[in-house]
């Protein structure tokens, strides 16, 4: 299996290591030409979604990436990656219109950025993921999924009454970091 890891900002090295540990071949997506390479899965790492979105735009990768995502390859997204995919973003820090209401807007969920208060800004808990118990889940300035916008979206894990990972068609997306505790 060949995995393309978006590598413009954030925890892309951890994401690559995660997939390599599972026997996949990985390559980094840093420029437009990389988006056209053959891949079975696109991995979107955690990081800062506003920075990632801006860089993807500046590097001319936005439309080609969106095409690939729509084209039915598998997508695996952590945290900022989930924010890039969400249909709706509730961003308390949005002030002057420099942050869009969505980036790719392909995944039918609404998310709120930095949804866990200061003390809970980063934490690890243990929960059930996709029917598997005792999976460690590390949240780092995580978003919350505040609404599911299609009955086709399957919730794979929850915390505090809210979904924390979902599957929809070929997309699996997490508010936490599966690549940091490689058991998911
Ligand atoms: N707070 C980040 C954002 O809004 C996401 C954090 C993460 O990816 N760990 O983009």
Coordinates of C-alpha atoms and ligand atoms in Angstrom, one line a residue:
X1 CA 0.0 0.0 0.0
X2 CA 1.2 3.5 -0.9
X3 CA 0.5 6.4 1.4
X4 CA 0.9 10.1 0.5
X5 CA 1.4 12.2 3.6
X6 CA 0.7 15.9 3.3
X7 CA 3.9 17.5 4.6
X8 CA 3.5 21.2 4.5
X9 CA 3.3 21.7 8.3
X10 CA 2.7 19.8 11.5
X11 CA 3.1 16.2 12.6
X12 CA 3.7 14.7 9.2
X13 CA 6.9 12.8 10.4
X14 CA 4.8 11.0 13.0
X15 CA 2.1 10.2 10.4
X16 CA 4.7 8.7 8.1
X17 CA 6.2 6.6 10.9
X18 CA 2.7 5.4 11.8
X19 CA 2.1 4.1 8.3
X20 CA 5.5 2.7 7.8
X21 CA 5.1 0.7 11.0
X22 CA 2.1 -0.8 9.4
X23 CA 4.1 -1.9 6.4
X24 CA 3.0 0.9 4.0
X25 CA 5.3 2.7 1.6
X26 CA 5.1 6.5 2.2
X27 CA 6.0 9.6 0.4
X28 CA 5.7 13.3 1.3
X29 CA 3.3 15.7 -0.5
X30 CA 5.1 19.0 -0.6
X31 CA 4.3 20.4 -4.0
X32 CA 1.7 20.2 -6.6
X33 CA 3.5 17.4 -8.6
X34 CA 3.4 15.2 -5.6
X35 CA -0.4 15.2 -5.5
X36 CA -0.5 13.5 -8.9
X37 CA 1.6 10.5 -7.7
X38 CA 0.0 7.1 -7.3
X39 CA -1.4 6.5 -3.9
X40 CA -3.9 4.3 -2.2
X41 CA -4.3 6.6 0.8
X42 CA -3.9 10.3 1.5
X43 CA -2.9 11.0 5.1
X44 CA -3.6 14.5 6.6
X45 CA -1.6 15.0 9.7
X46 CA -2.3 17.2 12.8
X47 CA -0.8 20.6 13.1
X48 CA -2.3 24.0 12.6
X49 CA -5.2 23.9 10.1
X50 CA -5.1 27.6 9.3
X51 CA -1.4 27.4 8.4
X52 CA -1.8 24.2 6.5
X53 CA -4.8 25.6 4.5
X54 CA -2.9 28.7 3.6
X55 CA 0.2 26.8 2.5
X56 CA -1.9 24.3 0.4
X57 CA -3.5 27.3 -1.3
X58 CA -0.2 29.2 -1.8
X59 CA 1.5 26.0 -3.2
X60 CA -1.3 25.6 -5.8
X61 CA -2.3 22.2 -4.2
X62 CA -5.8 23.0 -3.1
X63 CA -7.9 22.1 -6.1
X64 CA -5.7 19.0 -7.1
X65 CA -5.9 17.7 -3.5
X66 CA -9.7 18.2 -3.4
X67 CA -10.0 16.3 -6.7
X68 CA -8.0 13.4 -5.3
X69 CA -10.1 13.4 -2.1
X70 CA -13.3 13.4 -4.2
X71 CA -11.8 10.8 -6.5
X72 CA -12.4 8.0 -4.1
X73 CA -8.9 7.3 -2.6
X74 CA -8.8 6.5 1.1
X75 CA -8.2 9.5 3.4
X76 CA -7.0 9.3 6.9
X77 CA -7.0 12.6 8.8
X78 CA -5.9 13.6 12.3
X79 CA -7.0 16.7 14.1
X80 CA -6.1 19.6 11.8
X81 CA -6.6 17.2 8.9
X82 CA -10.2 16.7 10.1
X83 CA -10.7 20.5 10.2
X84 CA -9.5 20.8 6.6
X85 CA -12.0 18.2 5.5
X86 CA -15.1 19.4 7.5
X87 CA -18.1 20.9 5.8
X88 CA -18.4 23.5 8.5
X89 CA -15.9 25.1 10.9
X90 CA -16.8 27.0 13.9
X91 CA -13.7 29.0 14.7
X92 CA -13.9 31.3 17.8
X93 CA -10.8 33.0 16.6
X94 CA -12.2 34.0 13.3
X95 CA -12.4 37.8 13.2
X96 CA -11.6 39.4 10.0
X97 CA -12.6 37.0 7.3
X98 CA -9.0 35.7 6.8
X99 CA -10.1 32.3 8.0
X100 CA -12.7 30.6 5.7
X101 CA -15.8 28.8 6.9
X102 CA -14.4 25.7 5.4
X103 CA -11.4 24.4 3.5
X104 CA -12.1 21.2 1.4
X105 CA -15.6 21.0 2.9
X106 CA -16.1 17.4 1.8
X107 CA -16.8 15.6 5.1
X108 CA -20.3 16.1 6.4
X109 CA -19.5 17.1 10.0
X110 CA -19.3 20.5 11.8
X111 CA -16.2 21.1 14.0
X112 CA -15.3 23.6 16.5
X113 CA -11.6 24.5 16.7
X114 CA -9.7 24.4 20.0
X115 CA -12.8 23.1 21.7
X116 CA -11.3 21.9 24.9
X117 CA -10.6 24.6 27.5
X118 CA -7.2 25.6 28.7
X119 CA -6.7 22.9 31.3
X120 CA -7.9 20.2 28.9
X121 CA -6.0 21.7 26.0
X122 CA -4.0 18.5 25.7
X123 CA -4.8 15.3 27.4
X124 CA -4.8 11.5 26.9
X125 CA -7.7 9.3 27.6
X126 CA -8.5 5.7 26.9
X127 CA -11.6 4.6 25.0
X128 CA -13.3 2.3 22.5
X129 CA -12.4 2.9 18.9
X130 CA -14.4 1.1 16.2
X131 CA -15.4 -1.6 18.7
X132 CA -11.9 -2.0 20.1
X133 CA -11.6 -1.2 23.8
X134 CA -8.7 0.4 25.7
X135 CA -7.4 2.5 22.8
X136 CA -5.2 5.4 24.0
X137 CA -6.4 8.7 22.5
X138 CA -4.2 11.8 22.7
X139 CA -5.9 15.1 22.2
X140 CA -3.7 18.2 21.4
X141 CA -5.6 21.5 21.2
X142 CA -8.2 19.3 19.6
X143 CA -11.4 20.3 17.7
X144 CA -14.7 18.9 18.7
X145 CA -17.2 17.4 16.2
X146 CA -20.3 19.5 17.1
X147 CA -22.7 18.0 14.5
X148 CA -22.9 15.1 12.2
X149 CA -24.5 16.3 8.9
X150 CA -25.3 13.1 7.2
X151 CA -26.8 9.8 8.3
X152 CA -24.0 8.1 6.4
X153 CA -21.4 9.2 8.9
X154 CA -20.5 6.5 11.3
X155 CA -19.1 7.4 14.7
X156 CA -16.1 5.3 15.7
X157 CA -15.3 6.8 19.1
X158 CA -16.7 9.4 21.5
X159 CA -15.6 11.4 24.5
X160 CA -17.6 13.7 26.7
X161 CA -20.8 12.9 24.7
X162 CA -19.3 14.0 21.4
X163 CA -18.0 11.9 18.5
X164 CA -14.2 12.0 18.3
X165 CA -13.6 9.9 15.2
X166 CA -15.8 9.2 12.3
X167 CA -15.9 7.2 9.1
X168 CA -17.7 8.4 6.0
X169 CA -17.3 6.7 2.6
X170 CA -13.5 6.4 2.2
X171 CA -12.6 9.0 4.8
X172 CA -11.6 8.2 8.4
X173 CA -11.0 11.3 10.5
X174 CA -10.0 11.8 14.1
X175 CA -10.1 14.7 16.5
X176 CA -7.3 12.9 18.4
X177 CA -3.9 11.6 17.2
X178 CA -4.0 7.9 16.3
X179 CA -0.4 8.2 14.9
X180 CA 0.9 9.0 18.4
X181 CA -0.3 5.8 20.0
X182 CA -0.1 3.3 17.2
X183 CA -2.8 0.9 18.1
X184 CA -5.8 2.4 16.3
Ligands
LIG1 N1 -5.7 23.4 17.1 C1 -5.3 22.9 15.8 C2 -6.1 23.6 14.6 O1 -7.1 24.3 14.9 C3 -5.5 21.4 15.6 C4 -4.5 20.8 16.6 C5 -3.9 19.5 16.1 O2 -3.9 19.2 14.9 N2 -3.3 18.8 17.1 O3 -5.8 23.5 13.5

